[in-house]
PDB file of C-alpha atoms in Angstrom:
ATOM      1  CA  ALA B 233       0.000   0.000   0.000  1.00  0.00           C
ATOM      2  CA  ARG B 234       2.856   2.377   0.816  1.00  0.00           C
ATOM      3  CA  ASP B 235       4.518   1.567  -2.493  1.00  0.00           C
ATOM      4  CA  LEU B 236       1.314   2.514  -4.316  1.00  0.00           C
ATOM      5  CA  GLN B 237       1.085   5.768  -2.327  1.00  0.00           C
ATOM      6  CA  THR B 238       4.605   6.883  -3.181  1.00  0.00           C
ATOM      7  CA  LEU B 239       4.362   6.263  -6.923  1.00  0.00           C
ATOM      8  CA  PRO B 240       4.120   9.427  -9.054  1.00  0.00           C
ATOM      9  CA  ALA B 241       0.702  10.305 -10.414  1.00  0.00           C
ATOM     10  CA  ASN B 242       1.808   9.826 -14.022  1.00  0.00           C
ATOM     11  CA  VAL B 243       2.373   6.147 -13.130  1.00  0.00           C
ATOM     12  CA  ALA B 244      -0.331   5.432 -10.529  1.00  0.00           C
ATOM     13  CA  THR B 245      -3.312   6.413 -12.669  1.00  0.00           C
ATOM     14  CA  PRO B 246      -6.854   5.059 -12.194  1.00  0.00           C
ATOM     15  CA  SER B 247      -6.130   2.377 -14.807  1.00  0.00           C
ATOM     16  CA  PHE B 248      -2.938   1.458 -12.914  1.00  0.00           C
ATOM     17  CA  LEU B 249      -4.978   0.910  -9.730  1.00  0.00           C
ATOM     18  CA  ALA B 250      -7.406  -1.216 -11.755  1.00  0.00           C
ATOM     19  CA  SER B 251      -4.474  -3.274 -13.048  1.00  0.00           C
ATOM     20  CA  ARG B 252      -3.257  -3.768  -9.481  1.00  0.00           C
ATOM     21  CA  ALA B 253      -6.711  -5.018  -8.479  1.00  0.00           C
ATOM     22  CA  GLU B 254      -6.622  -7.454 -11.389  1.00  0.00           C
ATOM     23  CA  GLU B 255      -3.176  -8.667 -10.250  1.00  0.00           C
ATOM     24  CA  ILE B 256      -4.537  -9.325  -6.750  1.00  0.00           C
ATOM     25  CA  ALA B 257      -7.479 -11.281  -8.187  1.00  0.00           C
ATOM     26  CA  ALA B 258      -5.185 -13.260 -10.490  1.00  0.00           C
ATOM     27  CA  ALA B 259      -2.919 -14.192  -7.564  1.00  0.00           C
ATOM     28  CA  GLN B 260      -5.783 -15.165  -5.241  1.00  0.00           C
ATOM     29  CA  PRO B 261      -8.368 -17.645  -6.584  1.00  0.00           C
ATOM     30  CA  THR B 262     -10.833 -16.569  -3.860  1.00  0.00           C
ATOM     31  CA  VAL B 263     -10.896 -12.951  -5.143  1.00  0.00           C
ATOM     32  CA  GLU B 264     -13.058 -11.717  -8.025  1.00  0.00           C
ATOM     33  CA  VAL B 265     -12.590  -8.351  -9.737  1.00  0.00           C
ATOM     34  CA  GLU B 266     -14.799  -6.100 -11.844  1.00  0.00           C
ATOM     35  CA  VAL B 267     -13.774  -2.745 -13.329  1.00  0.00           C
ATOM     36  CA  LEU B 268     -16.230  -0.191 -14.720  1.00  0.00           C
ATOM     37  CA  GLY B 269     -14.936   2.467 -17.138  1.00  0.00           C
ATOM     38  CA  ARG B 270     -16.218   5.940 -17.969  1.00  0.00           C
ATOM     39  CA  LYS B 271     -19.128   4.746 -20.138  1.00  0.00           C
ATOM     40  CA  GLU B 272     -20.352   2.236 -17.553  1.00  0.00           C
ATOM     41  CA  ILE B 273     -19.977   4.762 -14.717  1.00  0.00           C
ATOM     42  CA  SER B 274     -22.088   7.309 -16.617  1.00  0.00           C
ATOM     43  CA  ALA B 275     -24.618   4.711 -17.775  1.00  0.00           C
ATOM     44  CA  ARG B 276     -25.219   3.550 -14.191  1.00  0.00           C
ATOM     45  CA  GLY B 277     -25.842   7.107 -13.011  1.00  0.00           C
ATOM     46  CA  MET B 278     -22.787   7.466 -10.797  1.00  0.00           C
ATOM     47  CA  GLY B 279     -22.906  11.226 -11.140  1.00  0.00           C
ATOM     48  CA  GLY B 280     -20.352  12.022  -8.424  1.00  0.00           C
ATOM     49  CA  LEU B 281     -17.557   9.944  -9.923  1.00  0.00           C
ATOM     50  CA  GLU B 282     -18.533  11.056 -13.429  1.00  0.00           C
ATOM     51  CA  ALA B 283     -18.487  14.737 -12.415  1.00  0.00           C
ATOM     52  CA  VAL B 284     -15.080  14.594 -10.731  1.00  0.00           C
ATOM     53  CA  SER B 285     -13.515  12.667 -13.630  1.00  0.00           C
ATOM     54  CA  ARG B 286     -14.920  15.037 -16.247  1.00  0.00           C
ATOM     55  CA  GLY B 287     -11.907  17.354 -16.197  1.00  0.00           C
ATOM     56  CA  SER B 288      -9.315  14.640 -16.810  1.00  0.00           C
ATOM     57  CA  ALA B 289      -8.133  12.877 -19.943  1.00  0.00           C
ATOM     58  CA  GLU B 290      -7.415   9.832 -17.768  1.00  0.00           C
ATOM     59  CA  GLU B 291     -10.111   7.161 -17.826  1.00  0.00           C
ATOM     60  CA  PRO B 292     -11.809   6.823 -14.412  1.00  0.00           C
ATOM     61  CA  ALA B 293     -12.439   3.394 -12.927  1.00  0.00           C
ATOM     62  CA  LEU B 294     -14.858   1.966 -10.414  1.00  0.00           C
ATOM     63  CA  ILE B 295     -13.011  -1.066  -9.058  1.00  0.00           C
ATOM     64  CA  VAL B 296     -14.891  -3.857  -7.257  1.00  0.00           C
ATOM     65  CA  LEU B 297     -13.160  -6.734  -5.483  1.00  0.00           C
ATOM     66  CA  ARG B 298     -15.089  -9.604  -3.872  1.00  0.00           C
ATOM     67  CA  TYR B 299     -13.741 -12.160  -1.420  1.00  0.00           C
ATOM     68  CA  GLY B 300     -15.996 -14.909  -0.105  1.00  0.00           C
ATOM     69  CA  GLY B 301     -14.771 -16.188   3.219  1.00  0.00           C
ATOM     70  CA  GLY B 302     -18.174 -16.619   4.820  1.00  0.00           C
ATOM     71  CA  GLY B 303     -19.876 -14.679   7.589  1.00  0.00           C
ATOM     72  CA  PRO B 304     -21.414 -11.198   7.446  1.00  0.00           C
ATOM     73  CA  LYS B 305     -20.465  -9.220   4.339  1.00  0.00           C
ATOM     74  CA  LEU B 306     -18.077  -6.394   5.193  1.00  0.00           C
ATOM     75  CA  GLY B 307     -17.777  -3.468   2.786  1.00  0.00           C
ATOM     76  CA  LEU B 308     -14.479  -1.644   2.237  1.00  0.00           C
ATOM     77  CA  VAL B 309     -14.610   1.654   0.344  1.00  0.00           C
ATOM     78  CA  GLY B 310     -11.431   3.612  -0.415  1.00  0.00           C
ATOM     79  CA  LYS B 311     -10.925   7.027  -1.968  1.00  0.00           C
ATOM     80  CA  GLY B 312      -8.888   6.723  -5.152  1.00  0.00           C
ATOM     81  CA  VAL B 313      -8.122  10.246  -6.371  1.00  0.00           C
ATOM     82  CA  THR B 314      -4.796   9.544  -8.046  1.00  0.00           C
ATOM     83  CA  PHE B 315      -4.032  13.253  -8.336  1.00  0.00           C
ATOM     84  CA  ASP B 316      -6.014  16.106  -6.829  1.00  0.00           C
ATOM     85  CA  THR B 317      -5.434  19.584  -8.196  1.00  0.00           C
ATOM     86  CA  GLY B 318      -8.676  20.739  -6.592  1.00  0.00           C
ATOM     87  CA  GLY B 319     -10.250  21.031 -10.041  1.00  0.00           C
ATOM     88  CA  ILE B 320     -11.570  24.504 -10.937  1.00  0.00           C
ATOM     89  CA  SER B 321     -11.255  25.364  -7.203  1.00  0.00           C
ATOM     90  CA  LEU B 322      -7.493  25.028  -7.648  1.00  0.00           C
ATOM     91  CA  LYS B 323      -5.284  24.232  -4.653  1.00  0.00           C
ATOM     92  CA  PRO B 324      -2.258  26.377  -3.750  1.00  0.00           C
ATOM     93  CA  SER B 325       0.830  25.155  -5.604  1.00  0.00           C
ATOM     94  CA  ALA B 326       3.111  24.897  -2.537  1.00  0.00           C
ATOM     95  CA  SER B 327       2.263  21.319  -1.576  1.00  0.00           C
ATOM     96  CA  MET B 328       0.345  20.151  -4.624  1.00  0.00           C
ATOM     97  CA  HIS B 329       2.956  17.501  -5.449  1.00  0.00           C
ATOM     98  CA  GLU B 330       1.762  15.645  -2.330  1.00  0.00           C
ATOM     99  CA  MET B 331      -1.694  15.244  -3.860  1.00  0.00           C
ATOM    100  CA  LYS B 332      -0.498  12.071  -5.607  1.00  0.00           C
ATOM    101  CA  MET B 333      -1.257  10.479  -2.219  1.00  0.00           C
ATOM    102  CA  ASP B 334      -4.982  11.233  -2.351  1.00  0.00           C
ATOM    103  CA  MET B 335      -5.450   7.605  -3.371  1.00  0.00           C
ATOM    104  CA  SER B 336      -4.161   6.305  -0.033  1.00  0.00           C
ATOM    105  CA  GLY B 337      -7.599   4.990   0.955  1.00  0.00           C
ATOM    106  CA  ALA B 338      -7.773   3.048  -2.302  1.00  0.00           C
ATOM    107  CA  ALA B 339      -4.271   1.649  -1.769  1.00  0.00           C
ATOM    108  CA  ALA B 340      -5.194   0.479   1.735  1.00  0.00           C
ATOM    109  CA  VAL B 341      -8.406  -1.178   0.536  1.00  0.00           C
ATOM    110  CA  LEU B 342      -6.827  -2.976  -2.430  1.00  0.00           C
ATOM    111  CA  GLU B 343      -3.920  -4.349  -0.432  1.00  0.00           C
ATOM    112  CA  ALA B 344      -6.159  -5.233   2.535  1.00  0.00           C
ATOM    113  CA  VAL B 345      -8.223  -7.486   0.257  1.00  0.00           C
ATOM    114  CA  GLY B 346      -5.031  -9.117  -0.985  1.00  0.00           C
ATOM    115  CA  ALA B 347      -3.836  -9.703   2.580  1.00  0.00           C
ATOM    116  CA  ILE B 348      -7.235 -10.994   3.769  1.00  0.00           C
ATOM    117  CA  ALA B 349      -7.330 -13.482   0.882  1.00  0.00           C
ATOM    118  CA  GLU B 350      -3.746 -14.595   1.474  1.00  0.00           C
ATOM    119  CA  LEU B 351      -4.506 -15.177   5.165  1.00  0.00           C
ATOM    120  CA  GLU B 352      -7.766 -16.954   4.231  1.00  0.00           C
ATOM    121  CA  LEU B 353      -9.674 -15.003   6.882  1.00  0.00           C
ATOM    122  CA  PRO B 354     -13.240 -16.187   7.543  1.00  0.00           C
ATOM    123  CA  VAL B 355     -14.972 -12.994   6.425  1.00  0.00           C
ATOM    124  CA  ALA B 356     -16.876 -11.978   3.299  1.00  0.00           C
ATOM    125  CA  ILE B 357     -15.583  -8.793   1.679  1.00  0.00           C
ATOM    126  CA  VAL B 358     -16.917  -6.510  -1.009  1.00  0.00           C
ATOM    127  CA  ALA B 359     -14.483  -3.683  -1.769  1.00  0.00           C
ATOM    128  CA  VAL B 360     -15.349  -0.666  -3.910  1.00  0.00           C
ATOM    129  CA  VAL B 361     -12.726   1.833  -5.075  1.00  0.00           C
ATOM    130  CA  PRO B 362     -13.740   4.906  -7.092  1.00  0.00           C
ATOM    131  CA  ALA B 363     -10.591   5.972  -8.951  1.00  0.00           C
ATOM    132  CA  THR B 364     -10.126   9.224 -10.858  1.00  0.00           C
ATOM    133  CA  GLU B 365      -8.038  12.354 -11.213  1.00  0.00           C
ATOM    134  CA  ASN B 366      -9.481  15.743 -10.201  1.00  0.00           C
ATOM    135  CA  MET B 367      -8.253  18.158 -12.872  1.00  0.00           C
ATOM    136  CA  PRO B 368      -9.169  21.641 -14.167  1.00  0.00           C
ATOM    137  CA  SER B 369     -10.032  21.835 -17.850  1.00  0.00           C
ATOM    138  CA  GLY B 370     -12.642  23.103 -20.264  1.00  0.00           C
ATOM    139  CA  THR B 371     -14.751  20.042 -19.510  1.00  0.00           C
ATOM    140  CA  ALA B 372     -14.326  20.071 -15.714  1.00  0.00           C
ATOM    141  CA  THR B 373     -17.207  20.366 -13.279  1.00  0.00           C
ATOM    142  CA  LYS B 374     -17.712  24.007 -12.214  1.00  0.00           C
ATOM    143  CA  PRO B 375     -18.610  25.487  -8.821  1.00  0.00           C
ATOM    144  CA  GLY B 376     -22.397  25.811  -8.783  1.00  0.00           C
ATOM    145  CA  ASP B 377     -23.031  22.770 -10.991  1.00  0.00           C
ATOM    146  CA  ILE B 378     -25.741  20.384  -9.816  1.00  0.00           C
ATOM    147  CA  ILE B 379     -25.159  16.647 -10.165  1.00  0.00           C
ATOM    148  CA  THR B 380     -27.179  13.527  -9.393  1.00  0.00           C
ATOM    149  CA  GLN B 381     -25.504  10.837  -7.298  1.00  0.00           C
ATOM    150  CA  TYR B 382     -25.979   7.078  -7.723  1.00  0.00           C
ATOM    151  CA  ASN B 383     -28.665   6.985  -5.007  1.00  0.00           C
ATOM    152  CA  GLY B 384     -30.712   9.647  -6.816  1.00  0.00           C
ATOM    153  CA  LYS B 385     -29.917  12.564  -4.522  1.00  0.00           C
ATOM    154  CA  THR B 386     -28.911  15.853  -6.136  1.00  0.00           C
ATOM    155  CA  ILE B 387     -25.915  17.871  -4.950  1.00  0.00           C
ATOM    156  CA  GLU B 388     -24.780  21.409  -5.687  1.00  0.00           C
ATOM    157  CA  VAL B 389     -20.997  21.502  -6.024  1.00  0.00           C
ATOM    158  CA  ASN B 390     -19.844  24.705  -4.335  1.00  0.00           C
ATOM    159  CA  ASN B 391     -16.166  23.771  -4.235  1.00  0.00           C
ATOM    160  CA  THR B 392     -14.665  21.270  -6.676  1.00  0.00           C
ATOM    161  CA  ASP B 393     -11.902  20.486  -4.171  1.00  0.00           C
ATOM    162  CA  ALA B 394     -14.507  18.671  -2.055  1.00  0.00           C
ATOM    163  CA  GLU B 395     -14.385  15.872  -4.596  1.00  0.00           C
ATOM    164  CA  GLY B 396     -13.805  12.983  -2.213  1.00  0.00           C
ATOM    165  CA  ARG B 397     -17.323  12.964  -0.790  1.00  0.00           C
ATOM    166  CA  LEU B 398     -18.764  12.965  -4.323  1.00  0.00           C
ATOM    167  CA  ILE B 399     -16.947   9.830  -5.464  1.00  0.00           C
ATOM    168  CA  LEU B 400     -17.302   8.111  -2.082  1.00  0.00           C
ATOM    169  CA  ALA B 401     -21.072   8.740  -2.021  1.00  0.00           C
ATOM    170  CA  ASP B 402     -21.478   6.757  -5.246  1.00  0.00           C
ATOM    171  CA  ALA B 403     -19.136   4.019  -4.023  1.00  0.00           C
ATOM    172  CA  LEU B 404     -20.898   3.725  -0.647  1.00  0.00           C
ATOM    173  CA  ALA B 405     -24.330   3.455  -2.265  1.00  0.00           C
ATOM    174  CA  TYR B 406     -23.031   0.847  -4.709  1.00  0.00           C
ATOM    175  CA  CYS B 407     -21.364  -1.109  -1.896  1.00  0.00           C
ATOM    176  CA  VAL B 408     -24.691  -1.284  -0.045  1.00  0.00           C
ATOM    177  CA  GLU B 409     -26.386  -2.451  -3.238  1.00  0.00           C
ATOM    178  CA  LEU B 410     -23.784  -5.234  -3.515  1.00  0.00           C
ATOM    179  CA  GLY B 411     -24.902  -6.527  -0.126  1.00  0.00           C
ATOM    180  CA  ALA B 412     -22.502  -4.999   2.400  1.00  0.00           C
ATOM    181  CA  GLU B 413     -23.945  -5.164   5.910  1.00  0.00           C
ATOM    182  CA  ARG B 414     -21.215  -3.039   7.513  1.00  0.00           C
ATOM    183  CA  ILE B 415     -18.893  -0.619   5.756  1.00  0.00           C
ATOM    184  CA  ILE B 416     -15.453   0.770   6.534  1.00  0.00           C
ATOM    185  CA  ASP B 417     -14.853   3.959   4.561  1.00  0.00           C
ATOM    186  CA  LEU B 418     -11.272   5.144   4.034  1.00  0.00           C
ATOM    187  CA  ALA B 419     -10.989   8.748   2.900  1.00  0.00           C
ATOM    188  CA  THR B 420      -7.646  10.561   2.792  1.00  0.00           C
ATOM    189  CA  LEU B 421      -6.164  14.030   3.008  1.00  0.00           C
ATOM    190  CA  THR B 422      -9.191  15.641   4.584  1.00  0.00           C
ATOM    191  CA  GLY B 423      -7.714  18.965   5.703  1.00  0.00           C
ATOM    192  CA  ALA B 424     -10.489  19.598   8.224  1.00  0.00           C
ATOM    193  CA  VAL B 425      -9.190  16.720  10.337  1.00  0.00           C
ATOM    194  CA  LEU B 426      -6.394  19.069  11.470  1.00  0.00           C
ATOM    195  CA  ILE B 427      -8.993  21.466  12.823  1.00  0.00           C
ATOM    196  CA  ALA B 428     -10.905  18.645  14.494  1.00  0.00           C
ATOM    197  CA  LEU B 429      -8.026  16.641  15.966  1.00  0.00           C
ATOM    198  CA  GLY B 430      -4.815  18.675  15.596  1.00  0.00           C
ATOM    199  CA  SER B 431      -1.590  17.670  13.857  1.00  0.00           C
ATOM    200  CA  THR B 432      -0.903  14.645  16.070  1.00  0.00           C
TER     201      THR B 432
END
């Protein structure tokens, strides 16, 4: 997971994360993988992930891993923004290079499934990773745009740098639809956590 986090964003793209998920499934016969691309994401009405990915030339991916070890079905959802410029609500440039790590939740979820399968733990897992870049461009989502999430709720986007909740909302709703009874949600680089909890 740490290796994935430290890779540069021109390497660790959404399709790279999808390839890693496919590697995990290929190595573990108890793991199944499914990857949805831009067309499938839009067709299924995953408006949050579609809106965030709109500004990037990189293909987004909704990655689903399933592991059937019995017992209650646990959902794992990890934020997979492989690079976060903030979109039209552009971040300051000073620490933007660190935004390659905004896929840390996704890295943790993918590698956790691999570890759980390798250890043959007696738990059923459904993991959902929404993977995309958040880029500014002529096609990017704009502040004030209204989008419709996978669960049918509409959202006004006031700040395009609040992209994590948009992609996670679709992934959480999809994870529930896939039968998860309990869900662990891993979001990353939420600046407000410093205000809530301090730097340590």
